[in-house]
């Protein structure tokens, strides 16, 4: 075959395969057998391997995967990926409709769609080609999973028709019930833990490092929202109709509704019919159809005013309570978990259910051998919502919350204002120590993936590690030859962990690589109580180094945006402990990042207009999130604070400003300005 002949054949094969993909995965109308499809794909792969210069980035051959991604790059969304407000009653839907009609002029038409129980994804196309796929993340930025998404056969790599030059389309990555069962059957046959539900399986699959493995999972996708500049549509419904023509998988279960009755009819129909769908949904989404009206309604800080989600009541089942275990987490919180007679619920067999805390047990008046109502509302571990008292046997023993830690025997304590009981023995209680170590190595912290799957527990049991700094002292001879067998609680099968040459090498390499993890994630990895991922980023960015954070006082801490007294007290308590100070010093000596480089510490400065000014931002703003405004304040030399004090220079107030802040501002005679005045202020110099 000549070069020119290969070029023509590759183009022909690519077009054929894309059309067959569309027929099978979007239209569900295949016209050739799987064998014939595989033969065409194998021919294309062979030709692209022989003539690599002819390989197209959008080639159907990329759907089989093979790319290995060590770390998923975090990318800022061009358009924030907001969440929807939830509602659970028909009256709340009616109130939403009344609110919409009050705020906008003209007739209102809604589009009702199914609310998929999957993983949100944003796909960007340029010149008809998929160039980027981002997860939701925190709504502001998400993970770049483009290589993995290219293996999802219902997502077109190249479009057809009169598509815009550039746009984004959003939807949900999901697994059908059939594919979910197949994955769990395969995992069971290999002695691996089963996935709890299709959503978790889809989420885990999307973040796998090897795209070939992702391809084998058989993920699906349904798309439901277009974004872009100057899109040639007047309404949402028309945009979806056109997107279907371009090759996207758009649901057929969409309805135009003009009255509250139309909306309720759609909701009620799918409340029953959803059980016949080949995938999970957990509700219905109602959107104002007109783009002009959507723009008129605008957004709150967290969600659009022109859309709302109606959530179906979670499925329930009745079964018998056998016993109650008490689990200790890394923070010392003790959680009661009910052991149940197995019952089939929402596609899985349920054996355990969360009881959350002592107050829940008391409010349920729970007794052993009670027949309990179990609900599975998207939770991995279902919860008990009620008891059938009529079936209770006389003389049955009430369930009481324990007074001592089930692991170390320490007397449990309960702090004011908190629902949970805690084991205060944070230094010696085994599950707390192991939990802190597991948190330290987790993906969003130090990301030492080679130490997962029970390896931390083995190292702890062997006395090799008791705190994070011990990880960086491990050598080859410490690890080589370690073994452990344990029973998998999900399926009762015995699993074995063995530390051979390759395992030990991967562990040590992963530990060494973690020394490059940035300071904000190291701070999160320390596991300071109440300091989550977002708070750790803000603290790292403000203080710049661990030394400055360690010496900060209460006033400085609570002056930071979104840092309250509880978080500040937790930070102070952590750094008062000599053992924690010693461990942080060890980690620094061992090469971990304990500061932010100066060039990345703060956003680029635009001016000194707000220099030495302390600004409080309160309320909801049209077109800006609070985080965006805080960044603008810093870019112009100002300092953000969360509470009003005599040192506050002014308050930037939006809709629904907190009445407490308003009252305190009046008392202290603090100026209050609106968004327009603020924008004019920063343009003065």
mmCIF file of C-alpha atoms in Angstrom, residues 316-320 343 371-374 388 391:
data_model
loop_
_atom_site.group_PDB
_atom_site.id
_atom_site.type_symbol
_atom_site.label_atom_id
_atom_site.label_comp_id
_atom_site.label_asym_id
_atom_site.label_seq_id
_atom_site.Cartn_x
_atom_site.Cartn_y
_atom_site.Cartn_z
ATOM 1 C CA UNK A 316 -36.811 2.339 51.109
ATOM 2 C CA UNK A 317 -36.893 -1.220 52.386
ATOM 3 C CA UNK A 318 -37.742 -2.900 55.705
ATOM 4 C CA UNK A 319 -35.379 -5.370 57.372
ATOM 5 C CA UNK A 320 -34.276 -6.525 60.836
ATOM 6 C CA UNK A 343 -32.125 -6.720 51.931
ATOM 7 C CA UNK A 371 -37.712 -4.075 61.992
ATOM 8 C CA UNK A 372 -36.233 -0.878 60.601
ATOM 9 C CA UNK A 373 -36.859 1.265 57.530
ATOM 10 C CA UNK A 374 -33.688 1.629 55.462
ATOM 11 C CA UNK A 388 -41.872 -0.343 62.680
ATOM 12 C CA UNK A 391 -43.383 -5.554 65.004
#
